[in-house]
Coordinates of C-alpha atoms in Angstrom, one line a residue:
M152 CA 97.3 -115.2 -125.4
P153 CA 97.8 -112.5 -122.7
V154 CA 94.3 -113.3 -121.3
A155 CA 95.1 -117.1 -121.3
W156 CA 98.5 -116.6 -119.7
A157 CA 97.1 -114.2 -117.0
T158 CA 94.3 -116.7 -116.2
L159 CA 96.8 -119.5 -116.0
R160 CA 99.1 -117.6 -113.6
R161 CA 96.2 -116.4 -111.4
T162 CA 94.8 -119.9 -111.2
W163 CA 98.2 -121.4 -110.4
T164 CA 98.8 -118.9 -107.6
M165 CA 95.4 -119.3 -106.1
T166 CA 95.5 -123.1 -106.2
S167 CA 99.0 -123.4 -104.8
R168 CA 97.9 -121.3 -101.8
A169 CA 94.5 -122.7 -101.2
Y170 CA 94.8 -126.5 -101.9
P171 CA 96.9 -128.8 -99.7
W172 CA 98.9 -131.6 -101.2
S173 CA 96.4 -134.1 -99.8
Y174 CA 94.0 -132.9 -102.5
A175 CA 96.3 -134.0 -105.3
V176 CA 97.0 -137.3 -103.4
G177 CA 93.3 -137.9 -103.1
C178 CA 92.8 -137.4 -106.9
L179 CA 95.6 -139.8 -107.6
L180 CA 94.2 -142.5 -105.3
S181 CA 91.2 -143.2 -107.6
G182 CA 93.5 -144.2 -110.5
I183 CA 95.8 -146.2 -108.2
L184 CA 92.8 -148.1 -106.7
T185 CA 91.4 -148.8 -110.2
I186 CA 94.7 -150.3 -111.4
G187 CA 95.5 -152.0 -108.1
L188 CA 92.1 -153.7 -107.7
S189 CA 92.1 -154.8 -111.4
Y190 CA 95.6 -156.3 -110.8
L191 CA 94.2 -158.2 -107.8
A192 CA 91.1 -159.3 -109.6
L193 CA 93.0 -160.6 -112.6
H194 CA 95.4 -162.7 -110.6
A195 CA 93.2 -163.7 -107.6
I196 CA 89.9 -164.3 -109.5
G197 CA 90.9 -164.7 -113.2
G198 CA 94.0 -166.8 -112.7
G199 CA 96.0 -164.3 -114.8
T200 CA 94.0 -164.9 -117.9
V201 CA 91.1 -163.1 -119.6
A202 CA 88.0 -164.4 -121.4
A203 CA 88.3 -165.1 -125.1
D204 CA 85.7 -162.5 -126.0
F205 CA 87.8 -159.8 -124.3
T206 CA 90.7 -160.7 -126.6
A207 CA 88.4 -160.8 -129.6
R208 CA 86.9 -157.3 -128.8
T209 CA 90.2 -155.6 -128.0
G210 CA 92.6 -157.4 -130.3
G211 CA 94.8 -158.5 -127.4
A212 CA 94.8 -160.2 -124.0
D213 CA 96.7 -157.4 -122.1
Y214 CA 93.9 -156.6 -119.6
L215 CA 96.1 -154.7 -117.2
G216 CA 97.5 -152.5 -120.0
Y217 CA 93.9 -151.8 -121.1
I218 CA 93.0 -150.8 -117.6
A219 CA 96.1 -148.6 -117.1
I220 CA 95.4 -146.7 -120.3
G221 CA 91.8 -146.2 -119.3
A222 CA 92.6 -145.1 -115.7
G223 CA 95.1 -142.6 -117.0
A224 CA 92.7 -141.3 -119.6
F225 CA 89.8 -141.1 -117.2
M226 CA 92.0 -139.1 -114.6
F227 CA 93.0 -136.8 -117.5
T228 CA 89.4 -136.3 -118.5
V229 CA 88.0 -135.7 -115.0
R230 CA 90.7 -133.3 -114.0
L231 CA 90.4 -131.3 -117.2
L232 CA 86.6 -131.2 -117.1
L233 CA 86.7 -130.1 -113.4
W234 CA 88.9 -127.1 -113.9
S235 CA 87.7 -126.0 -117.3
S236 CA 83.9 -126.4 -116.9
K237 CA 83.8 -125.0 -113.3
A238 CA 85.7 -121.9 -114.1
L239 CA 82.6 -119.7 -114.7
I240 CA 80.5 -121.2 -111.9
T241 CA 83.4 -120.5 -109.5
E242 CA 83.4 -116.9 -110.6
Q243 CA 79.6 -116.9 -110.0
R244 CA 80.1 -118.3 -106.5
Q245 CA 82.8 -115.8 -105.6
G246 CA 80.6 -112.9 -106.9
T247 CA 83.1 -112.0 -109.6
L248 CA 81.1 -113.2 -112.7
G249 CA 79.7 -109.7 -113.3
A250 CA 83.2 -108.2 -113.2
L251 CA 84.4 -110.9 -115.7
L252 CA 81.5 -110.1 -118.1
V253 CA 82.4 -106.4 -118.3
A254 CA 86.2 -107.0 -118.5
P255 CA 87.8 -106.7 -122.0
A256 CA 88.7 -110.4 -122.0
G257 CA 87.6 -112.9 -124.6
R258 CA 85.8 -116.0 -123.1
L259 CA 87.7 -118.5 -125.2
P260 CA 91.2 -117.4 -124.1
Y261 CA 90.0 -117.2 -120.5
L262 CA 88.8 -120.8 -120.6
L263 CA 92.0 -121.9 -122.4
G264 CA 94.0 -120.4 -119.5
F265 CA 92.1 -122.7 -117.1
T266 CA 92.7 -125.6 -119.4
G267 CA 96.4 -124.8 -119.7
F268 CA 96.7 -124.9 -115.9
A269 CA 94.7 -128.2 -115.7
L270 CA 97.0 -129.7 -118.4
A271 CA 100.1 -128.8 -116.4
N272 CA 98.7 -130.5 -113.3
T273 CA 97.2 -133.5 -115.0
V274 CA 100.4 -134.4 -116.9
V275 CA 102.2 -134.7 -113.6
E276 CA 99.4 -136.8 -112.0
V277 CA 99.1 -139.1 -115.0
G278 CA 102.9 -139.5 -115.0
L279 CA 102.8 -140.6 -111.4
L280 CA 100.0 -143.1 -112.1
G281 CA 102.0 -144.5 -115.0
G282 CA 104.9 -145.0 -112.5
F283 CA 102.6 -147.0 -110.2
A284 CA 101.5 -149.1 -113.2
A285 CA 105.2 -149.7 -114.1
L286 CA 105.9 -150.9 -110.5
L287 CA 103.2 -153.6 -111.0
G288 CA 105.0 -154.7 -114.2
I289 CA 102.4 -153.2 -116.5
T290 CA 103.9 -152.2 -119.8
L291 CA 102.6 -151.2 -123.2
P292 CA 103.0 -154.0 -125.7
A293 CA 103.4 -151.6 -128.7
C294 CA 103.4 -147.8 -129.0
H295 CA 103.5 -145.4 -131.9
P296 CA 104.8 -142.1 -130.3
L297 CA 103.4 -139.8 -133.0
A298 CA 100.0 -141.4 -133.0
A299 CA 100.0 -141.4 -129.2
L300 CA 100.7 -137.7 -129.2
A301 CA 97.9 -137.2 -131.6
G302 CA 95.6 -139.2 -129.4
I303 CA 96.5 -137.2 -126.3
L304 CA 95.9 -133.9 -128.2
A305 CA 92.6 -135.2 -129.5
L306 CA 91.5 -136.2 -126.0
A307 CA 92.4 -132.8 -124.6
F308 CA 90.5 -131.0 -127.4
A309 CA 87.5 -133.3 -127.0
V310 CA 87.4 -132.7 -123.2
F311 CA 87.8 -129.0 -123.6
A312 CA 85.0 -128.8 -126.1
V313 CA 82.6 -130.7 -123.8
S314 CA 83.7 -128.6 -120.8
V315 CA 82.5 -125.4 -122.6
V316 CA 79.0 -126.8 -123.0
L317 CA 79.1 -128.2 -119.5
G318 CA 80.2 -124.8 -118.1
A319 CA 77.3 -123.0 -119.7
L320 CA 74.9 -125.6 -118.2
M321 CA 76.4 -125.2 -114.8
I322 CA 75.9 -121.4 -114.5
V323 CA 72.4 -121.6 -115.8
A324 CA 71.4 -124.4 -113.4
G325 CA 73.4 -122.8 -110.6
E326 CA 75.0 -126.1 -109.5
A327 CA 78.0 -128.2 -110.5
H328 CA 77.9 -131.5 -108.7
I329 CA 74.9 -133.2 -110.4
S330 CA 75.9 -132.1 -113.9
Q331 CA 79.6 -132.9 -113.6
N332 CA 79.0 -136.3 -112.0
T333 CA 76.5 -137.2 -114.7
V334 CA 79.1 -136.4 -117.4
F335 CA 81.8 -138.4 -115.4
L336 CA 79.4 -141.4 -115.2
A337 CA 78.5 -141.2 -118.9
V338 CA 82.2 -141.1 -119.9
S339 CA 83.2 -144.0 -117.6
L340 CA 80.4 -146.2 -118.8
L341 CA 80.1 -145.4 -122.5
C342 CA 83.5 -144.4 -123.7
G343 CA 85.6 -147.6 -123.3
I344 CA 87.4 -146.5 -120.2
T345 CA 87.5 -149.8 -118.2
F346 CA 85.8 -152.2 -120.7
P347 CA 85.2 -152.2 -124.4
N348 CA 82.0 -150.4 -125.2
S349 CA 81.1 -153.2 -127.6
Y350 CA 79.8 -155.0 -124.5
L351 CA 77.1 -152.4 -124.3
P352 CA 73.6 -152.6 -126.0
A353 CA 73.3 -150.9 -129.3
P354 CA 71.5 -147.7 -128.1
A355 CA 74.3 -147.1 -125.6
R356 CA 76.9 -147.6 -128.3
W357 CA 75.1 -145.0 -130.5
L358 CA 75.0 -142.6 -127.5
A359 CA 78.7 -143.2 -126.9
E360 CA 79.5 -142.2 -130.5
T361 CA 78.0 -138.7 -129.8
L362 CA 80.8 -138.1 -127.2
P363 CA 84.1 -137.1 -128.8
V364 CA 85.9 -138.9 -125.9
T365 CA 84.9 -142.3 -127.4
S366 CA 86.8 -141.7 -130.7
A367 CA 89.7 -140.1 -128.8
M368 CA 90.0 -143.2 -126.7
D369 CA 90.0 -145.4 -129.8
V370 CA 92.9 -143.3 -131.2
L371 CA 94.8 -143.5 -127.9
R372 CA 94.3 -147.2 -127.5
G373 CA 95.2 -147.9 -131.1
A374 CA 98.5 -146.0 -130.7
L375 CA 99.5 -147.3 -127.3
S376 CA 98.3 -150.9 -127.4
H377 CA 98.6 -151.8 -131.0
G378 CA 101.3 -149.5 -132.4
A379 CA 98.9 -148.2 -135.0
G380 CA 100.1 -145.1 -137.0
P381 CA 98.3 -141.9 -137.8
A382 CA 97.2 -143.1 -141.2
E383 CA 95.4 -146.1 -139.7
L384 CA 93.8 -144.1 -137.0
A385 CA 92.9 -141.1 -139.2
P386 CA 89.1 -142.0 -139.5
R387 CA 88.6 -142.0 -135.7
L388 CA 90.8 -139.0 -135.3
L389 CA 88.8 -137.0 -137.8
T390 CA 85.6 -138.2 -136.0
C391 CA 86.9 -136.9 -132.7
L392 CA 87.9 -133.5 -134.2
A393 CA 84.6 -133.1 -136.0
L394 CA 82.6 -133.9 -132.9
G395 CA 84.8 -131.7 -130.7
A396 CA 84.4 -128.8 -133.1
G397 CA 80.7 -129.2 -133.0
Y398 CA 80.6 -129.2 -129.1
L399 CA 83.0 -126.2 -129.0
L400 CA 80.9 -124.2 -131.5
L401 CA 77.7 -125.1 -129.6
G402 CA 79.3 -124.1 -126.3
L403 CA 80.5 -120.7 -127.6
L404 CA 77.1 -120.0 -129.1
V405 CA 75.1 -120.7 -125.9
L406 CA 77.6 -119.3 -123.5
P407 CA 76.6 -115.5 -123.8
G408 CA 73.0 -116.4 -123.2
A409 CA 73.9 -118.6 -120.3
E410 CA 76.0 -115.8 -118.7
R411 CA 73.1 -113.3 -119.1
R412 CA 70.7 -115.9 -117.5
A413 CA 73.1 -116.4 -114.6
I414 CA 73.4 -112.7 -114.0
E415 CA 69.6 -112.3 -114.1
R416 CA 69.2 -115.1 -111.5
S417 CA 71.7 -113.3 -109.2
Y418 CA 69.8 -110.1 -109.0

């Protein structure tokens, strides 16, 4: 815990001094545009109604609620992935990765410190996005608070687990943009963010099931849109936790080798 807390405080101090408020506004705009353009499309093109197959696939006709949940979850996923997975490559770019490797600090609490900072930021940003959705009259038809909390925690765990693997890949490859944007694209297309992934062909749906974000989204949507309880959502919750544990274990196993490889490439 001391390592995680120290990392969180250091990151908070550096970020508050280095990043202008316009950066946070820019991050928020992507979610606002997603919801706003969907609102316009539904009313200007769709006449305020959705196709019957959308209702059949999602169990309801609340398209804007579906989009609002997806936009909030995607912002949560992107922000958490950015901070947690780029922690080590940022150290590499700053020339402090070698010092980190010889420091008596565990890698897991170090990464948890970044994730704690990202959670503190992202909760505020997603709250503001929810306020924008409320201004457009978008509400959740049914909500089970306990199951919703379980869905949020499951999504945070899933994203953190993926970020450990992604962080190892970044320091080995020595780049961040291609790898991170590939993951963002896969999540947005496969994991049921802005449309049900049942629209996708079978191979893409199988691929989606290998990402723990997909099952976390199912839990979140079931809790927020249909009022489903923990018992009803338990199978998907367990799937998310099992996949997340697998990704986390894989990341922690490959991380020491990735760090050695990154140091060798530097000298």
